């Protein structure tokens, strides 16, 4: 709308006309050959595997929680195409600034399921994602993370680094002031940030129509003078193309991009939530037909490249994930020092004193037994 | 009379006020169909309609700021913020406007609104879901800050909060939302804001606490009784305006004060109570006033939270130390 | 763009096409007869008088400040057409939720210059606008006021009152999260609120191009699904038409409206500010040509309805305003009770104690002399 | 050496750090061409370019939130918030992220950033321009809160703040921005964060203050000297982490403490210092610790501000009362 060097998809799928980029349909049929990215089969197979892995890990996490072996967990079910397509475009040196529902992208960045489990077992060591380069912890205070992404974008641009920044938010999150502020700053600063709204239709129980009167969420980009596009979030190829285009745009120095990934949270908001309170089974079923794994699988089957032994792979993944869970469970212990050690780079006397006083109490307690 | 949890008692207070006063409206994130993540507003939308009990967009500054607009124009809004950690996006509206419009307009506008939210640790939750920010609100002039410790108190204080013509921050100790069940009258009653309650009289040590920690104190006091220490337990009920008189009387009697609260100890309700004990009862003090409070650290996640949370044995330990001083 | 019942000006001056509603030019020539509102002469004369009054009062306030008789003041110079056009559409029962640079609108609502002076003399009694019905005090924390307006809008709608809400913000203020949140809430709730952005090109020293990349400010309405229009803020007739249309739209139950009033702050940001630090004389001169009073006067002269004896009127106004200033100056005293009396509806014991302690000190001080 | 105001001394510190460290950037509202409304950043954009010293959009949450992003990715941002009253839109970023990312990431990310803003009363300003919110920040774990009282200190503390790997809230007492002139070394030096300074030794009463009120205390102390009262004056310099040791030593010596600060007295630095005096020197206390502080009211506008502001005679009055107790 504003930029001359804007890639064609932003024009062809103008959110002001309420268009959505979609490349394959629910049956895996290509509906938009013009834009279909020509990926070699290995990549498509890899994508499916990663989506499968995320799904299995997610299901297992839910079940560990149900068994009472883990605290409240946030399922990813149904949103895997977004996560994996993004993950495939985030390079080692790129930055990931997550919200809290993009596990597949975190895994692509090098986060392990052990870490995820450890986090949901209630240990910050898990959530710190020590081995994932340029990856921030999960952001719970909704919207705040977008500012961090924009700031990192400034830093990257200032230091002339070949690094892009990927950040996420939910449909509900777009109502927070920070969403608008961050996109506005990013527009003014022209930083290499790819913003994704995962529009999964609900913010806990609140449907997106109660969130805003705008005709879609991608169109909000107009308020900040940045390109925006609405994409079928359950269509792996559409998401792949969107990230490919957005990353190239950002890395070429053309500034930020907003992607609305139109999807559906097939599971509960968290394991403490009961969606039947606020939505109908029929709605869930209807969206079930657009399941990103099913769609990709049908596409692959049609093309004759579904060479995966899914059952075997599932068993393999389950075994591997079980191992990671047990490892996390075994190592969840929380040394007392961890409470104090990371508050400051040098521990102030005030904290030393509090720690020492508490230790006196622990000694008293010990002796009393 | 019926047996109620704190969730039910607050729900009941809201119900009573919605029924008798058509200017009362309730909104916030997920308070409508869902009835709130802790079900405090359960059933109210069904009963009073979507214009009086409704979900708002996900934006705390908006929730509080629009409520202020309603409050100055004839409504009595009650807004829910989902957790204490999500009060901060609304901090500017609270500190710059909610607490000030009455003074700024020299009384032309009153601000009869309630901002309620669950707070405190002990439920093995994620970050921002275990904090105790009462001191931050209590330091802002123009607000009243209320914290109940039982279902009975919660109902009476909530009714008073809704009927107050000044803005009230109503903090609900989520750890005891359902842990305590109590006989609560079905009819309307209210408890005065700004008045503490002497839960138990005693002569040796004054313990001041509020919210979920009253229960923990009671356990510690039982340990103290065994050890021959007579404790006077005060439930603050209102953090601001604080009830100096009750503190004065008690500390002048016992000469000893221990403050028990879960917030970070520096610049806290504990600090304030020690200052008050000095100002009001200096010559009576027989031992250094003590704070049994959270560290100046982020509340640890579930695996580490037990270090942070205040347990009865730690309370007893401090009571005994103070007693023996 | 979204609503079917949208008045034609919103389509004809679509901010997405970066159009601006303008009806007369700098010479007072009608350039858009189709939309020119047919006002009877008395109204036009009254408008000019009100604009003149605001301008004189504003100049006098600046000069009282310069004489050291008043504290920092916020000039309105150049933005009078907006203020008076708005004032002419805000009825007794309508609500005014001001920012801090719409003095003419406040005066229209019944605020007196004595009150304005008293406020800038440092007394809350002035700023409380006791006699102006449904008028909130000035909002200093930028952006926060829009939420109040939206909330009042809800209240009005809920209580089925025939009341509209008018609220203001600056170009800089559109960057605050509260701006976006409030417009978004207003869109979802469909409340009768008329939002005005006074785009006077600067936020203190920061030009609007450093504020946002959006093509104009009216276009931000798209993000919230509400109608928006960019209007020549120095053209009284354009502003008149805009408010007429917006108020009718809101009062008919069609929801909120966003007006960008494109104008220029001809004076300093405040009396402590020196614009020569950040903008060129030529720019000021160029904008000087669009002065709303000049434009309206030329129009009236051309039409032969400029029957005002401006010199005499100016003297009259000056005399009247001087009287108000002297009255304020004489009555600026701040009784000690005023510090405490309005904090709560019932003064809590804590405050009583603090007051009593301070009185003890005052006694001591008195006796010591 | 040259004679500097506090404005100039801070400007000088920023200049030195911009020059020697290319990761330092400065931004905020009007800090570029304008050099800040108080001219603290004057000339720096010209010297270091618009990529290092620049105006941001008008949004405090954005200013602080983006700075956090810069801080975790290799820069050392210094952001200006225009007045203390406009820190609140950024409160969520400060309390939920700036203070927490290091802990949340178990040290993977540090947060070397400075949030600086003018604060305090005494300049006949509009609402939100006369407040002293230090206690609100000091209660949030993970932050350091610094307040200088002289040009010399301001420069040394600012250098230390910029070089700190932890986030620092740097509050500048605007009333003395230009009121005090002092010889300040031209070269780089830093003063340790977390250490108070004994400005003047004395034996009868300990007075603790900071920022603009140090000067007022000095005037009161001169009155005290005439009355034969020997006062020890401590400049806190850092509000958090607070320097217990210096307080302990002094109060153990004098047995009396008067805290002087402009903030609302409830839940304040005054409360905390009284608690500390009790915890550290209970047996030495000879008179009730006193707070000489602002009321729990909104700071009045210019005509009424003199009631609220702390004048030397009021400080003297309280010192004398405490001394004579
Ligand atoms: C600032 C803030 N307010 C409220 C919450 C509580 N909360 C957690 S998730 C959620 C809903 C989020 O919805 P959306 O942004 O659509 O993301 P989704 O959960 O659907 O992925 C809410 C209200 C929060 N985490 N942060
Ligand atoms: C939240 C907040 N931040 C900063 C300020 C300081 N400030 C006062 S006026 C102003 C500029 C406002 O610009 P704009 O919104 O364009 O309005 P104008 O002054 O041009 O009418 C600033 C930054 C403030 N009052 N409130
Ligand atoms: Mg969602
Ligand atoms: Mg402006």
PDB file of N, CA, C and O in Angstrom, chain A residues 215-246:
ATOM      1  N   UNK A 215     -11.912  -5.336  10.234  1.00  0.00           N
ATOM      2  CA  UNK A 215     -12.420  -6.407   9.373  1.00  0.00           C
ATOM      3  C   UNK A 215     -11.572  -7.667   9.449  1.00  0.00           C
ATOM      4  O   UNK A 215     -12.036  -8.760   9.178  1.00  0.00           O
ATOM      5  N   UNK A 216     -10.326  -7.526   9.799  1.00  0.00           N
ATOM      6  CA  UNK A 216      -9.464  -8.671  10.106  1.00  0.00           C
ATOM      7  C   UNK A 216      -8.323  -8.104  10.937  1.00  0.00           C
ATOM      8  O   UNK A 216      -8.338  -6.906  11.265  1.00  0.00           O
ATOM      9  N   UNK A 217      -7.368  -8.916  11.278  1.00  0.00           N
ATOM     10  CA  UNK A 217      -6.305  -8.400  12.153  1.00  0.00           C
ATOM     11  C   UNK A 217      -5.116  -7.877  11.351  1.00  0.00           C
ATOM     12  O   UNK A 217      -4.412  -6.964  11.792  1.00  0.00           O
ATOM     13  N   UNK A 218      -4.913  -8.442  10.156  1.00  0.00           N
ATOM     14  CA  UNK A 218      -3.791  -7.998   9.318  1.00  0.00           C
ATOM     15  C   UNK A 218      -3.934  -6.525   8.963  1.00  0.00           C
ATOM     16  O   UNK A 218      -2.947  -5.801   8.808  1.00  0.00           O
ATOM     17  N   UNK A 219      -5.168  -6.079   8.844  1.00  0.00           N
ATOM     18  CA  UNK A 219      -5.449  -4.718   8.406  1.00  0.00           C
ATOM     19  C   UNK A 219      -4.965  -3.682   9.428  1.00  0.00           C
ATOM     20  O   UNK A 219      -4.781  -2.504   9.102  1.00  0.00           O
ATOM     21  N   UNK A 220      -4.714  -4.132  10.629  1.00  0.00           N
ATOM     22  CA  UNK A 220      -4.212  -3.199  11.646  1.00  0.00           C
ATOM     23  C   UNK A 220      -2.852  -2.618  11.249  1.00  0.00           C
ATOM     24  O   UNK A 220      -2.453  -1.555  11.740  1.00  0.00           O
ATOM     25  N   UNK A 221      -2.153  -3.300  10.364  1.00  0.00           N
ATOM     26  CA  UNK A 221      -0.851  -2.818   9.904  1.00  0.00           C
ATOM     27  C   UNK A 221      -0.945  -1.430   9.260  1.00  0.00           C
ATOM     28  O   UNK A 221       0.009  -0.660   9.285  1.00  0.00           O
ATOM     29  N   UNK A 222      -2.093  -1.129   8.682  1.00  0.00           N
ATOM     30  CA  UNK A 222      -2.298   0.164   8.012  1.00  0.00           C
ATOM     31  C   UNK A 222      -2.081   1.326   8.985  1.00  0.00           C
ATOM     32  O   UNK A 222      -1.560   2.374   8.613  1.00  0.00           O
ATOM     33  N   UNK A 223      -2.461   1.104  10.238  1.00  0.00           N
ATOM     34  CA  UNK A 223      -2.335   2.170  11.230  1.00  0.00           C
ATOM     35  C   UNK A 223      -0.882   2.520  11.519  1.00  0.00           C
ATOM     36  O   UNK A 223      -0.590   3.570  12.090  1.00  0.00           O
ATOM     37  N   UNK A 224       0.014   1.633  11.114  1.00  0.00           N
ATOM     38  CA  UNK A 224       1.426   1.837  11.451  1.00  0.00           C
ATOM     39  C   UNK A 224       2.292   1.932  10.199  1.00  0.00           C
ATOM     40  O   UNK A 224       3.518   1.950  10.276  1.00  0.00           O
ATOM     41  N   UNK A 225       1.628   1.950   9.052  1.00  0.00           N
ATOM     42  CA  UNK A 225       2.343   2.097   7.795  1.00  0.00           C
ATOM     43  C   UNK A 225       3.281   0.947   7.483  1.00  0.00           C
ATOM     44  O   UNK A 225       4.338   1.135   6.890  1.00  0.00           O
ATOM     45  N   UNK A 226       2.906  -0.236   7.908  1.00  0.00           N
ATOM     46  CA  UNK A 226       3.755  -1.378   7.569  1.00  0.00           C
ATOM     47  C   UNK A 226       2.941  -2.395   6.790  1.00  0.00           C
ATOM     48  O   UNK A 226       1.715  -2.438   6.897  1.00  0.00           O
ATOM     49  N   UNK A 227       3.589  -3.209   5.944  1.00  0.00           N
ATOM     50  CA  UNK A 227       2.824  -4.170   5.158  1.00  0.00           C
ATOM     51  C   UNK A 227       2.235  -5.275   6.021  1.00  0.00           C
ATOM     52  O   UNK A 227       2.878  -5.731   6.961  1.00  0.00           O
ATOM     53  N   UNK A 228       1.013  -5.683   5.695  1.00  0.00           N
ATOM     54  CA  UNK A 228       0.356  -6.729   6.453  1.00  0.00           C
ATOM     55  C   UNK A 228      -0.323  -7.713   5.530  1.00  0.00           C
ATOM     56  O   UNK A 228      -0.724  -7.354   4.414  1.00  0.00           O
ATOM     57  N   UNK A 229      -0.442  -8.933   5.974  1.00  0.00           N
ATOM     58  CA  UNK A 229      -1.106  -9.949   5.147  1.00  0.00           C
ATOM     59  C   UNK A 229      -1.795 -10.964   6.040  1.00  0.00           C
ATOM     60  O   UNK A 229      -1.286 -11.311   7.106  1.00  0.00           O
ATOM     61  N   UNK A 230      -2.972 -11.396   5.589  1.00  0.00           N
ATOM     62  CA  UNK A 230      -3.693 -12.441   6.316  1.00  0.00           C
ATOM     63  C   UNK A 230      -3.425 -13.763   5.612  1.00  0.00           C
ATOM     64  O   UNK A 230      -3.585 -13.860   4.386  1.00  0.00           O
ATOM     65  N   UNK A 231      -3.023 -14.751   6.365  1.00  0.00           N
ATOM     66  CA  UNK A 231      -2.582 -16.015   5.781  1.00  0.00           C
ATOM     67  C   UNK A 231      -3.335 -17.168   6.432  1.00  0.00           C
ATOM     68  O   UNK A 231      -3.604 -17.126   7.636  1.00  0.00           O
ATOM     69  N   UNK A 232      -3.647 -18.158   5.639  1.00  0.00           N
ATOM     70  CA  UNK A 232      -4.270 -19.372   6.160  1.00  0.00           C
ATOM     71  C   UNK A 232      -3.255 -20.093   7.045  1.00  0.00           C
ATOM     72  O   UNK A 232      -2.305 -20.714   6.561  1.00  0.00           O
ATOM     73  N   UNK A 233      -3.464 -20.013   8.328  1.00  0.00           N
ATOM     74  CA  UNK A 233      -2.473 -20.534   9.268  1.00  0.00           C
ATOM     75  C   UNK A 233      -2.452 -22.041   9.377  1.00  0.00           C
ATOM     76  O   UNK A 233      -1.552 -22.609  10.003  1.00  0.00           O
ATOM     77  N   UNK A 234      -3.421 -22.686   8.792  1.00  0.00           N
ATOM     78  CA  UNK A 234      -3.431 -24.140   8.829  1.00  0.00           C
ATOM     79  C   UNK A 234      -2.926 -24.734   7.522  1.00  0.00           C
ATOM     80  O   UNK A 234      -3.019 -25.937   7.292  1.00  0.00           O
ATOM     81  N   UNK A 235      -2.404 -23.876   6.672  1.00  0.00           N
ATOM     82  CA  UNK A 235      -1.882 -24.284   5.361  1.00  0.00           C
ATOM     83  C   UNK A 235      -0.369 -24.091   5.412  1.00  0.00           C
ATOM     84  O   UNK A 235       0.137 -22.963   5.371  1.00  0.00           O
ATOM     85  N   UNK A 236       0.342 -25.178   5.546  1.00  0.00           N
ATOM     86  CA  UNK A 236       1.787 -25.095   5.684  1.00  0.00           C
ATOM     87  C   UNK A 236       2.429 -24.284   4.560  1.00  0.00           C
ATOM     88  O   UNK A 236       3.318 -23.454   4.798  1.00  0.00           O
ATOM     89  N   UNK A 237       1.982 -24.505   3.328  1.00  0.00           N
ATOM     90  CA  UNK A 237       2.620 -23.830   2.190  1.00  0.00           C
ATOM     91  C   UNK A 237       2.376 -22.315   2.219  1.00  0.00           C
ATOM     92  O   UNK A 237       3.273 -21.538   1.915  1.00  0.00           O
ATOM     93  N   UNK A 238       1.185 -21.941   2.582  1.00  0.00           N
ATOM     94  CA  UNK A 238       0.889 -20.509   2.682  1.00  0.00           C
ATOM     95  C   UNK A 238       1.762 -19.864   3.752  1.00  0.00           C
ATOM     96  O   UNK A 238       2.340 -18.785   3.558  1.00  0.00           O
ATOM     97  N   UNK A 239       1.881 -20.537   4.879  1.00  0.00           N
ATOM     98  CA  UNK A 239       2.709 -19.985   5.953  1.00  0.00           C
ATOM     99  C   UNK A 239       4.179 -19.962   5.537  1.00  0.00           C
ATOM    100  O   UNK A 239       4.912 -19.021   5.841  1.00  0.00           O
ATOM    101  N   UNK A 240       4.575 -21.002   4.818  1.00  0.00           N
ATOM    102  CA  UNK A 240       5.969 -21.058   4.357  1.00  0.00           C
ATOM    103  C   UNK A 240       6.266 -19.863   3.451  1.00  0.00           C
ATOM    104  O   UNK A 240       7.246 -19.141   3.630  1.00  0.00           O
ATOM    105  N   UNK A 241       5.390 -19.664   2.497  1.00  0.00           N
ATOM    106  CA  UNK A 241       5.575 -18.547   1.560  1.00  0.00           C
ATOM    107  C   UNK A 241       5.561 -17.209   2.313  1.00  0.00           C
ATOM    108  O   UNK A 241       6.371 -16.313   2.028  1.00  0.00           O
ATOM    109  N   UNK A 242       4.671 -17.079   3.257  1.00  0.00           N
ATOM    110  CA  UNK A 242       4.569 -15.820   4.004  1.00  0.00           C
ATOM    111  C   UNK A 242       5.878 -15.531   4.736  1.00  0.00           C
ATOM    112  O   UNK A 242       6.403 -14.416   4.691  1.00  0.00           O
ATOM    113  N   UNK A 243       6.416 -16.562   5.403  1.00  0.00           N
ATOM    114  CA  UNK A 243       7.658 -16.334   6.143  1.00  0.00           C
ATOM    115  C   UNK A 243       8.841 -16.105   5.212  1.00  0.00           C
ATOM    116  O   UNK A 243       9.712 -15.277   5.485  1.00  0.00           O
ATOM    117  N   UNK A 244       8.847 -16.830   4.096  1.00  0.00           N
ATOM    118  CA  UNK A 244       9.934 -16.657   3.128  1.00  0.00           C
ATOM    119  C   UNK A 244       9.940 -15.200   2.640  1.00  0.00           C
ATOM    120  O   UNK A 244      10.971 -14.531   2.624  1.00  0.00           O
ATOM    121  N   UNK A 245       8.774 -14.725   2.290  1.00  0.00           N
ATOM    122  CA  UNK A 245       8.646 -13.374   1.758  1.00  0.00           C
ATOM    123  C   UNK A 245       8.960 -12.334   2.828  1.00  0.00           C
ATOM    124  O   UNK A 245       9.704 -11.378   2.596  1.00  0.00           O
ATOM    125  N   UNK A 246       8.413 -12.538   4.003  1.00  0.00           N
ATOM    126  CA  UNK A 246       8.589 -11.568   5.077  1.00  0.00           C
ATOM    127  C   UNK A 246      10.046 -11.488   5.520  1.00  0.00           C
ATOM    128  O   UNK A 246      10.592 -10.398   5.729  1.00  0.00           O
TER     129      UNK A 246
END
